[in-house]
Amino acid sequence: MKRRRKSRVEFEVPDQSATTTTEFSFSLTRVAVSQICLSVGYRSTDSSALDTLTIITTKFLQSLAGLAASFANIANRTEANLFDIVNGLQDISLSTSDCFPGGSTLHDTESHCLIKSAVLRNLSDFVTSVSEIPFAKPLPRPEIDGSPGRNFTQTPRSPSVPAWLPPFPESIFFLERCTKETSDHLWENSDSVIGREILPVNSESESCKGRSGGILPERRARVRFKVERDSNDGESGREIEVKRKIREEPKKNESGGLIWLRTRDAIEDSC
Amino acid sequence: MNHGQQSGEAKHEDDAALTEFLASLMEYTPTIPDDLVEHYLAKSGFQCPDVRLIRLVSVATQKFVADVASDALQHCKARPAPVMKDKKQQKEKRLVLTMEDLSKALREYGVNVKHPEYFADSPSTGMDPATRDE
């Protein structure tokens, strides 16, 4: 009881200020409950009484849902069906004998026909006798869709993945792993050789894809070029030949694919 | 033999009645919106793609609330009218859902609601009915 009173104090706030999902759904239920009270014949209400009735409504809904879900789980099913709901209703009707009379008389289990259940017959009478009262306000779609349960089902997934599995992690995690793989990439392609040129992320992931497949996306021209040190440094005449893949085609034309790089220039550039 | 045939016919009728009822649920719009019910159902671990079953739960809840409210209304009507000075006001009895009536009605449904006895809760205190309007 204490808990209930506390929550009542919380919900004294007007409906517009509902921020969380719980408050939002509570205020929606409150509107529906007050509509039902109005249809019964009430003209006004104490806010505490309305809040109490709203809380009891949500408890009723959740206990019925919990009962039906547990009946479904006992029968090794994940989805509840009509039998589970009727069984749950009959369990509830034992305590609320006024609302759903005849709950103690089970439906005919041999013929498997549920309309024999007095509870269900009462409900069908209710549907035919009571005129429908549609909900007063149109529901804002994004608020309801924002609930995690909805998003879960709406994420696109391949048909081979069962629906009850949790969704895949965000694609950031794949990309991160892909860039990590480049650390054991070929030494020639590493940044230190290319001249600290930072590759864009897209091309890296591309090369990564090609690597994992074992096939390069396209055949590239192979270029030879020499790195020569200046004679002033003392170590003269040393030539290092480096084979590298080159991306830009125009460089290939210069002096028959032979490019001379001076180390000093490179050092100056880096400084 | 004859008996078996009869029960078979009865079963057929019952099946037809059940299908008819479920079909009528498709056209019936419950006061509690489907999305709201679905939200509460999902919270309790209930999964079902069938809209008719969600409507069935919704209708059951609506019936429960309506029954509780009408019981409370009976309690409200059965109570002797508070003494009013104005005769016009005495004729138009205010129909207000109060905690007192609600807790009496809910007791029959197995819900024990206890609330502190506020002075203002009692209708016999001569409270101005105009202030209770929503």
Short mmCIF file of C-alpha atoms in Angstrom, two decimals:
data_model
loop_
_atom_site.label_atom_id
_atom_site.label_comp_id
_atom_site.label_asym_id
_atom_site.label_seq_id
_atom_site.Cartn_x
_atom_site.Cartn_y
_atom_site.Cartn_z
CA MET A 1 0.00 0.00 0.00
CA LYS A 2 2.78 2.37 0.80
CA ARG A 3 4.19 1.89 -2.65
CA ARG A 4 0.90 2.65 -4.25
CA ARG A 5 0.54 5.86 -2.32
CA LYS A 6 4.00 6.94 -3.30
CA SER A 7 3.34 6.40 -6.96
CA ARG A 8 0.13 8.29 -6.67
CA VAL A 9 2.03 11.30 -5.45
CA GLU A 10 4.35 10.95 -8.41
CA PHE A 11 1.52 10.87 -10.90
CA GLU A 12 -0.18 13.97 -9.60
CA VAL A 13 1.78 15.80 -12.28
CA PRO A 14 -0.36 16.79 -15.27
CA ASP A 15 -0.38 14.50 -18.30
CA GLN A 16 1.62 16.76 -20.59
CA SER A 17 4.77 16.37 -18.55
CA ALA A 18 4.99 12.62 -19.03
CA THR A 19 8.60 11.98 -19.92
CA THR A 20 9.30 8.31 -19.37
CA THR A 21 7.54 5.41 -21.05
CA THR A 22 5.96 4.35 -17.77
CA GLU A 23 4.41 7.74 -17.16
CA PHE A 24 3.27 8.00 -20.73
CA SER A 25 1.54 4.64 -20.73
CA PHE A 26 0.07 5.39 -17.32
CA SER A 27 -1.47 8.63 -18.51
CA LEU A 28 -2.87 6.87 -21.59
CA THR A 29 -4.45 4.18 -19.42
CA ARG A 30 -5.83 6.90 -17.22
CA VAL A 31 -7.63 8.47 -20.14
CA ALA A 32 -9.07 5.09 -21.18
CA VAL A 33 -10.21 4.29 -17.63
CA SER A 34 -11.87 7.68 -17.23
CA GLN A 35 -13.67 7.12 -20.53
CA ILE A 36 -15.01 3.81 -19.23
CA CYS A 37 -16.11 5.48 -15.98
CA LEU A 38 -17.89 8.14 -18.00
CA SER A 39 -19.70 5.49 -20.03
CA VAL A 40 -20.83 3.73 -16.84
CA GLY A 41 -22.50 6.90 -15.64
CA TYR A 42 -20.06 8.84 -13.53
CA ARG A 43 -19.80 12.52 -14.16
CA SER A 44 -16.71 13.40 -12.14
CA THR A 45 -14.07 11.67 -10.10
CA ASP A 46 -11.51 12.10 -7.36
CA SER A 47 -8.07 12.04 -8.85
CA SER A 48 -6.86 9.59 -6.20
CA ALA A 49 -9.67 7.17 -6.98
CA LEU A 50 -9.01 7.39 -10.70
CA ASP A 51 -5.31 6.79 -10.17
CA THR A 52 -6.03 3.77 -8.01
CA LEU A 53 -8.39 2.32 -10.60
CA THR A 54 -5.78 2.94 -13.31
CA ILE A 55 -3.10 1.14 -11.33
CA ILE A 56 -5.44 -1.78 -10.75
CA THR A 57 -6.23 -1.88 -14.48
CA THR A 58 -2.56 -2.17 -15.38
CA LYS A 59 -2.11 -4.84 -12.71
CA PHE A 60 -5.04 -6.75 -14.16
CA LEU A 61 -3.60 -6.54 -17.66
CA GLN A 62 -0.16 -7.60 -16.57
CA SER A 63 -1.33 -10.47 -14.40
CA LEU A 64 -3.52 -11.77 -17.22
CA ALA A 65 -0.62 -11.49 -19.64
CA GLY A 66 1.73 -13.17 -17.17
CA LEU A 67 -0.70 -16.05 -16.64
CA ALA A 68 -1.20 -16.55 -20.38
CA ALA A 69 2.55 -16.41 -21.02
CA SER A 70 3.24 -18.94 -18.29
CA PHE A 71 0.58 -21.29 -19.69
CA ALA A 72 2.24 -20.96 -23.10
CA ASN A 73 5.67 -21.63 -21.65
CA ILE A 74 4.45 -24.74 -19.83
CA ALA A 75 3.25 -26.05 -23.19
CA ASN A 76 6.71 -25.39 -24.70
CA ARG A 77 5.59 -22.47 -26.77
CA THR A 78 6.91 -18.93 -26.95
CA GLU A 79 3.75 -17.43 -28.42
CA ALA A 80 0.52 -17.49 -26.48
CA ASN A 81 -2.71 -18.54 -28.14
CA LEU A 82 -6.43 -18.40 -27.39
CA PHE A 83 -6.31 -21.39 -25.03
CA ASP A 84 -3.69 -19.73 -22.85
CA ILE A 85 -5.67 -16.52 -22.59
CA VAL A 86 -8.89 -18.34 -21.73
CA ASN A 87 -7.06 -20.38 -19.10
CA GLY A 88 -5.61 -17.18 -17.65
CA LEU A 89 -9.02 -15.53 -17.65
CA GLN A 90 -10.47 -18.51 -15.83
CA ASP A 91 -7.75 -18.32 -13.20
CA ILE A 92 -8.51 -14.67 -12.68
CA SER A 93 -12.26 -15.24 -12.68
CA LEU A 94 -11.94 -17.47 -9.62
CA SER A 95 -11.03 -14.44 -7.57
CA THR A 96 -13.27 -11.97 -9.36
CA SER A 97 -16.41 -14.03 -9.43
CA ASP A 98 -18.66 -11.06 -10.09
CA CYS A 99 -16.90 -9.95 -13.22
CA PHE A 100 -16.56 -13.29 -14.94
CA PRO A 101 -19.10 -15.69 -13.45
CA GLY A 102 -18.76 -19.37 -14.16
CA GLY A 103 -15.04 -19.43 -13.94
CA SER A 104 -15.11 -22.62 -11.92
CA THR A 105 -16.76 -24.53 -14.77
CA LEU A 106 -14.03 -25.36 -17.18
CA HIS A 107 -14.63 -25.51 -20.89
CA ASP A 108 -15.16 -28.88 -22.49
CA THR A 109 -11.64 -30.17 -22.84
CA GLU A 110 -12.68 -33.18 -24.90
CA SER A 111 -14.28 -31.27 -27.71
CA HIS A 112 -11.68 -28.49 -27.43
CA CYS A 113 -14.27 -25.86 -27.95
CA LEU A 114 -13.68 -22.72 -26.01
CA ILE A 115 -17.04 -21.04 -26.48
CA LYS A 116 -18.41 -23.48 -23.90
CA SER A 117 -16.33 -21.59 -21.38
CA ALA A 118 -18.68 -19.32 -19.49
CA VAL A 119 -16.02 -16.65 -19.28
CA LEU A 120 -15.63 -16.43 -23.02
CA ARG A 121 -19.37 -16.45 -23.55
CA ASN A 122 -19.69 -13.57 -21.13
CA LEU A 123 -17.10 -11.64 -23.04
CA SER A 124 -18.84 -12.24 -26.34
CA ASP A 125 -22.08 -11.03 -24.75
CA PHE A 126 -20.23 -7.97 -23.54
CA VAL A 127 -18.93 -7.24 -27.02
CA THR A 128 -22.37 -7.51 -28.58
CA SER A 129 -24.21 -5.59 -25.88
CA VAL A 130 -21.87 -2.71 -25.09
CA SER A 131 -21.41 -0.07 -27.72
CA GLU A 132 -17.79 0.64 -28.48
CA ILE A 133 -16.13 3.74 -27.14
CA PRO A 134 -13.05 4.57 -29.18
CA PHE A 135 -10.06 6.09 -27.46
CA ALA A 136 -10.38 9.84 -27.10
CA LYS A 137 -7.11 10.97 -28.58
CA PRO A 138 -5.04 9.73 -31.50
CA LEU A 139 -1.87 8.08 -30.30
CA PRO A 140 1.42 9.66 -31.28
CA ARG A 141 3.23 6.97 -33.21
CA PRO A 142 6.89 7.67 -32.43
CA GLU A 143 6.37 7.46 -28.68
CA ILE A 144 5.01 3.95 -28.86
CA ASP A 145 7.52 2.90 -31.50
CA GLY A 146 10.30 4.12 -29.27
CA SER A 147 9.77 1.24 -26.90
CA PRO A 148 12.51 -1.37 -27.06
CA GLY A 149 10.09 -4.18 -27.81
CA ARG A 150 9.02 -2.60 -31.07
CA ASN A 151 12.52 -1.74 -32.24
CA PHE A 152 13.58 -5.26 -31.59
CA THR A 153 11.16 -6.70 -34.07
CA GLN A 154 11.60 -3.96 -36.63
CA THR A 155 15.33 -4.33 -37.17
CA PRO A 156 15.91 -5.94 -40.53
CA ARG A 157 17.46 -9.37 -40.28
CA SER A 158 18.11 -12.19 -42.64
CA PRO A 159 15.52 -14.99 -42.77
CA SER A 160 18.06 -17.55 -41.56
CA VAL A 161 18.22 -15.90 -38.15
CA PRO A 162 15.40 -17.00 -35.79
CA ALA A 163 13.18 -14.20 -34.52
CA TRP A 164 13.82 -14.89 -30.86
CA LEU A 165 17.57 -14.25 -31.06
CA PRO A 166 18.78 -10.87 -29.82
CA PRO A 167 19.64 -8.30 -32.48
CA PHE A 168 23.11 -7.99 -33.94
CA PRO A 169 25.51 -5.53 -32.31
CA GLU A 170 26.06 -2.17 -33.93
CA SER A 171 28.08 -2.11 -37.13
CA ILE A 172 30.77 0.01 -35.41
CA PHE A 173 32.08 -3.10 -33.75
CA PHE A 174 32.63 -4.89 -37.06
CA LEU A 175 34.44 -1.90 -38.56
CA GLU A 176 36.67 -1.56 -35.54
CA ARG A 177 37.69 -5.19 -35.78
CA CYS A 178 38.35 -4.78 -39.47
CA THR A 179 40.74 -1.87 -38.92
CA LYS A 180 42.55 -3.85 -36.26
CA GLU A 181 43.32 -6.56 -38.77
CA THR A 182 45.36 -4.10 -40.79
CA SER A 183 48.06 -4.17 -38.11
CA ASP A 184 49.34 -7.45 -39.50
CA HIS A 185 49.00 -6.17 -43.01
CA LEU A 186 51.89 -6.23 -45.43
CA TRP A 187 54.78 -4.13 -44.25
CA GLU A 188 55.06 -2.34 -47.56
CA ASN A 189 51.60 -0.96 -47.21
CA SER A 190 52.09 0.32 -43.68
CA ASP A 191 52.17 4.04 -43.00
CA SER A 192 55.88 4.22 -42.29
CA VAL A 193 56.79 3.23 -45.83
CA ILE A 194 54.16 5.22 -47.69
CA GLY A 195 55.40 8.36 -45.99
CA ARG A 196 52.99 8.72 -43.17
CA GLU A 197 50.19 9.12 -45.54
CA ILE A 198 46.98 8.35 -43.71
CA LEU A 199 44.66 6.15 -45.62
CA PRO A 200 40.99 6.94 -45.57
CA VAL A 201 38.86 4.47 -43.64
CA ASN A 202 36.91 3.29 -46.67
CA SER A 203 39.92 2.17 -48.62
CA GLU A 204 41.26 0.34 -45.59
CA SER A 205 38.10 -1.61 -45.09
CA GLU A 206 38.11 -2.32 -48.82
CA SER A 207 41.59 -3.72 -48.73
CA CYS A 208 40.60 -5.68 -45.68
CA LYS A 209 37.68 -7.23 -47.49
CA GLY A 210 39.89 -8.14 -50.39
CA ARG A 211 42.39 -9.72 -48.05
CA SER A 212 39.92 -11.82 -46.22
CA GLY A 213 38.58 -13.11 -49.52
CA GLY A 214 42.06 -13.88 -50.79
CA ILE A 215 41.37 -12.05 -54.04
CA LEU A 216 42.27 -8.47 -54.76
CA PRO A 217 39.37 -6.38 -55.93
CA GLU A 218 41.23 -5.40 -59.11
CA ARG A 219 44.56 -5.99 -60.71
CA ARG A 220 47.00 -3.20 -60.05
CA ALA A 221 50.08 -2.13 -61.93
CA ARG A 222 53.36 -2.95 -60.23
CA VAL A 223 55.87 -0.10 -60.07
CA ARG A 224 59.57 -0.12 -59.18
CA PHE A 225 61.23 2.90 -57.68
CA LYS A 226 64.51 3.65 -55.99
CA VAL A 227 65.36 5.52 -52.83
CA GLU A 228 68.78 7.17 -52.93
CA ARG A 229 70.61 8.81 -50.07
CA ASP A 230 72.52 11.98 -50.56
CA SER A 231 76.26 11.60 -50.95
CA ASN A 232 76.83 14.20 -48.21
CA ASP A 233 75.73 11.76 -45.53
CA GLY A 234 78.70 9.54 -46.20
CA GLU A 235 76.79 6.49 -47.17
CA SER A 236 76.84 7.00 -50.86
CA GLY A 237 75.64 4.84 -53.64
CA ARG A 238 73.17 2.87 -51.63
CA GLU A 239 70.08 2.14 -53.45
CA ILE A 240 67.13 0.50 -52.07
CA GLU A 241 64.61 -0.89 -54.36
CA VAL A 242 61.17 -1.02 -53.08
CA LYS A 243 58.36 -2.69 -54.78
CA ARG A 244 55.11 -1.16 -54.01
CA LYS A 245 51.60 -1.04 -55.27
CA ILE A 246 50.64 2.35 -56.47
CA ARG A 247 47.18 3.75 -56.64
CA GLU A 248 47.63 6.71 -58.90
CA GLU A 249 48.08 5.71 -62.48
CA PRO A 250 49.78 8.92 -63.82
CA LYS A 251 52.92 8.26 -61.77
CA LYS A 252 53.49 5.15 -63.77
CA ASN A 253 54.30 7.17 -66.87
CA GLU A 254 57.17 9.11 -65.36
CA SER A 255 60.50 7.79 -66.59
CA GLY A 256 59.21 4.38 -67.33
CA GLY A 257 57.78 3.72 -63.93
CA LEU A 258 60.99 4.65 -62.16
CA ILE A 259 60.58 7.23 -59.43
CA TRP A 260 63.53 8.66 -57.56
CA LEU A 261 63.04 9.76 -54.06
CA ARG A 262 65.61 11.61 -52.07
CA THR A 263 65.68 10.71 -48.41
CA ARG A 264 66.74 14.18 -47.40
CA ASP A 265 63.70 15.67 -49.01
CA ALA A 266 61.55 13.18 -47.26
CA ILE A 267 63.12 14.08 -43.92
CA GLU A 268 62.67 17.75 -44.60
CA ASP A 269 59.06 17.17 -45.47
CA SER A 270 58.43 15.30 -42.29
CA CYS A 271 60.06 18.06 -40.27
CA MET B 1 -25.02 -43.23 -32.73
CA ASN B 2 -27.70 -40.63 -32.67
CA HIS B 3 -26.16 -39.02 -29.62
CA GLY B 4 -22.76 -38.83 -31.32
CA GLN B 5 -24.27 -37.11 -34.30
CA GLN B 6 -25.99 -34.59 -32.09
CA SER B 7 -22.83 -33.75 -30.20
CA GLY B 8 -21.03 -33.40 -33.51
CA GLU B 9 -23.60 -30.89 -34.70
CA ALA B 10 -23.41 -29.03 -31.41
CA LYS B 11 -19.66 -28.90 -31.72
CA HIS B 12 -19.97 -27.51 -35.19
CA GLU B 13 -22.30 -24.80 -33.93
CA ASP B 14 -19.96 -23.96 -31.09
CA ASP B 15 -17.04 -23.68 -33.46
CA ALA B 16 -19.04 -21.37 -35.67
CA ALA B 17 -19.97 -19.24 -32.65
CA LEU B 18 -16.34 -19.02 -31.63
CA THR B 19 -15.20 -17.96 -35.09
CA GLU B 20 -17.98 -15.44 -35.22
CA PHE B 21 -16.94 -14.00 -31.89
CA LEU B 22 -13.30 -13.73 -32.96
CA ALA B 23 -14.34 -12.12 -36.21
CA SER B 24 -16.46 -9.61 -34.33
CA LEU B 25 -13.38 -8.68 -32.32
CA MET B 26 -11.73 -7.51 -35.53
CA GLU B 27 -14.46 -4.92 -36.01
CA TYR B 28 -14.84 -3.97 -32.37
CA THR B 29 -12.66 -1.11 -31.17
CA PRO B 30 -11.92 -1.43 -27.46
CA THR B 31 -11.51 1.69 -25.37
CA ILE B 32 -8.00 0.71 -24.37
CA PRO B 33 -5.93 1.14 -27.55
CA ASP B 34 -4.18 -1.86 -29.07
CA ASP B 35 -0.71 -0.34 -28.87
CA LEU B 36 -1.09 0.33 -25.17
CA VAL B 37 -2.27 -3.21 -24.45
CA GLU B 38 0.54 -4.58 -26.58
CA HIS B 39 3.04 -2.55 -24.58
CA TYR B 40 1.80 -3.96 -21.28
CA LEU B 41 1.64 -7.48 -22.68
CA ALA B 42 5.19 -7.28 -23.96
CA LYS B 43 6.27 -6.07 -20.54
CA SER B 44 4.91 -9.24 -18.96
CA GLY B 45 6.53 -11.56 -21.50
CA PHE B 46 3.45 -12.15 -23.61
CA GLN B 47 4.08 -12.58 -27.32
CA CYS B 48 1.34 -12.88 -29.87
CA PRO B 49 1.11 -11.63 -33.43
CA ASP B 50 -2.68 -12.07 -33.55
CA VAL B 51 -4.55 -8.79 -33.18
CA ARG B 52 -7.74 -10.58 -32.19
CA LEU B 53 -6.16 -12.06 -29.08
CA ILE B 54 -4.77 -8.68 -28.06
CA ARG B 55 -8.27 -7.27 -28.54
CA LEU B 56 -9.65 -10.12 -26.43
CA VAL B 57 -7.35 -9.17 -23.55
CA SER B 58 -8.28 -5.55 -24.08
CA VAL B 59 -12.01 -6.34 -24.00
CA ALA B 60 -11.60 -8.43 -20.86
CA THR B 61 -9.82 -5.55 -19.16
CA GLN B 62 -12.48 -3.13 -20.31
CA LYS B 63 -15.19 -5.38 -18.90
CA PHE B 64 -13.33 -5.62 -15.60
CA VAL B 65 -13.01 -1.86 -15.27
CA ALA B 66 -16.59 -1.27 -16.35
CA ASP B 67 -17.88 -3.80 -13.80
CA VAL B 68 -15.83 -2.28 -11.00
CA ALA B 69 -17.00 1.20 -11.93
CA SER B 70 -20.66 0.21 -12.14
CA ASP B 71 -20.41 -1.53 -8.77
CA ALA B 72 -18.93 1.61 -7.29
CA LEU B 73 -21.74 3.57 -8.89
CA GLN B 74 -24.29 1.33 -7.19
CA HIS B 75 -22.57 1.99 -3.86
CA CYS B 76 -22.66 5.69 -4.61
CA LYS B 77 -26.37 5.64 -5.45
CA ALA B 78 -27.27 3.49 -2.48
CA ARG B 79 -25.76 5.91 -0.01
CA PRO B 80 -28.29 8.32 1.53
CA ALA B 81 -28.03 11.72 -0.03
CA PRO B 82 -26.14 14.33 1.96
CA VAL B 83 -28.29 16.97 3.52
CA MET B 84 -28.16 20.07 1.38
CA LYS B 85 -29.63 23.41 2.12
CA ASP B 86 -30.46 24.05 -1.48
CA LYS B 87 -33.31 21.88 -2.75
CA LYS B 88 -32.19 22.09 -6.37
CA GLN B 89 -28.83 20.62 -5.52
CA GLN B 90 -30.46 17.82 -3.59
CA LYS B 91 -32.36 16.74 -6.66
CA GLU B 92 -29.28 16.56 -8.84
CA LYS B 93 -27.24 14.03 -7.00
CA ARG B 94 -23.58 14.34 -7.81
CA LEU B 95 -22.10 11.20 -9.23
CA VAL B 96 -18.49 11.28 -8.12
CA LEU B 97 -16.12 8.33 -8.11
CA THR B 98 -14.64 8.37 -4.63
CA MET B 99 -12.10 6.19 -2.94
CA GLU B 100 -14.72 5.04 -0.49
CA ASP B 101 -17.00 3.57 -3.15
CA LEU B 102 -14.09 2.26 -5.14
CA SER B 103 -12.58 0.38 -2.23
CA LYS B 104 -15.99 -1.13 -1.40
CA ALA B 105 -16.43 -2.25 -5.00
CA LEU B 106 -12.90 -3.59 -5.29
CA ARG B 107 -13.26 -5.64 -2.14
CA GLU B 108 -15.69 -7.87 -4.03
CA TYR B 109 -13.05 -8.44 -6.68
CA GLY B 110 -10.42 -9.55 -4.24
CA VAL B 111 -8.53 -6.27 -4.16
CA ASN B 112 -8.11 -4.71 -0.74
CA VAL B 113 -7.63 -1.00 -1.03
CA LYS B 114 -7.07 0.85 2.18
CA HIS B 115 -6.82 4.57 2.19
CA PRO B 116 -6.47 7.10 4.96
CA GLU B 117 -9.72 8.65 6.07
CA TYR B 118 -9.48 12.16 4.85
CA PHE B 119 -11.89 14.65 6.24
CA ALA B 120 -12.74 15.86 2.76
CA ASP B 121 -13.42 12.33 1.50
CA SER B 122 -16.68 12.08 3.36
CA PRO B 123 -19.54 13.52 1.30
CA SER B 124 -21.52 14.34 4.42
CA THR B 125 -19.15 17.10 5.44
CA GLY B 126 -21.05 19.52 3.29
CA MET B 127 -18.30 20.13 0.81
CA ASP B 128 -19.16 22.44 -2.02
CA PRO B 129 -19.88 20.11 -4.94
CA ALA B 130 -18.76 22.67 -7.49
CA THR B 131 -15.14 22.24 -6.43
CA ARG B 132 -15.23 18.57 -7.30
CA ASP B 133 -15.92 19.14 -10.94
CA GLU B 134 -13.18 18.11 -13.29
#
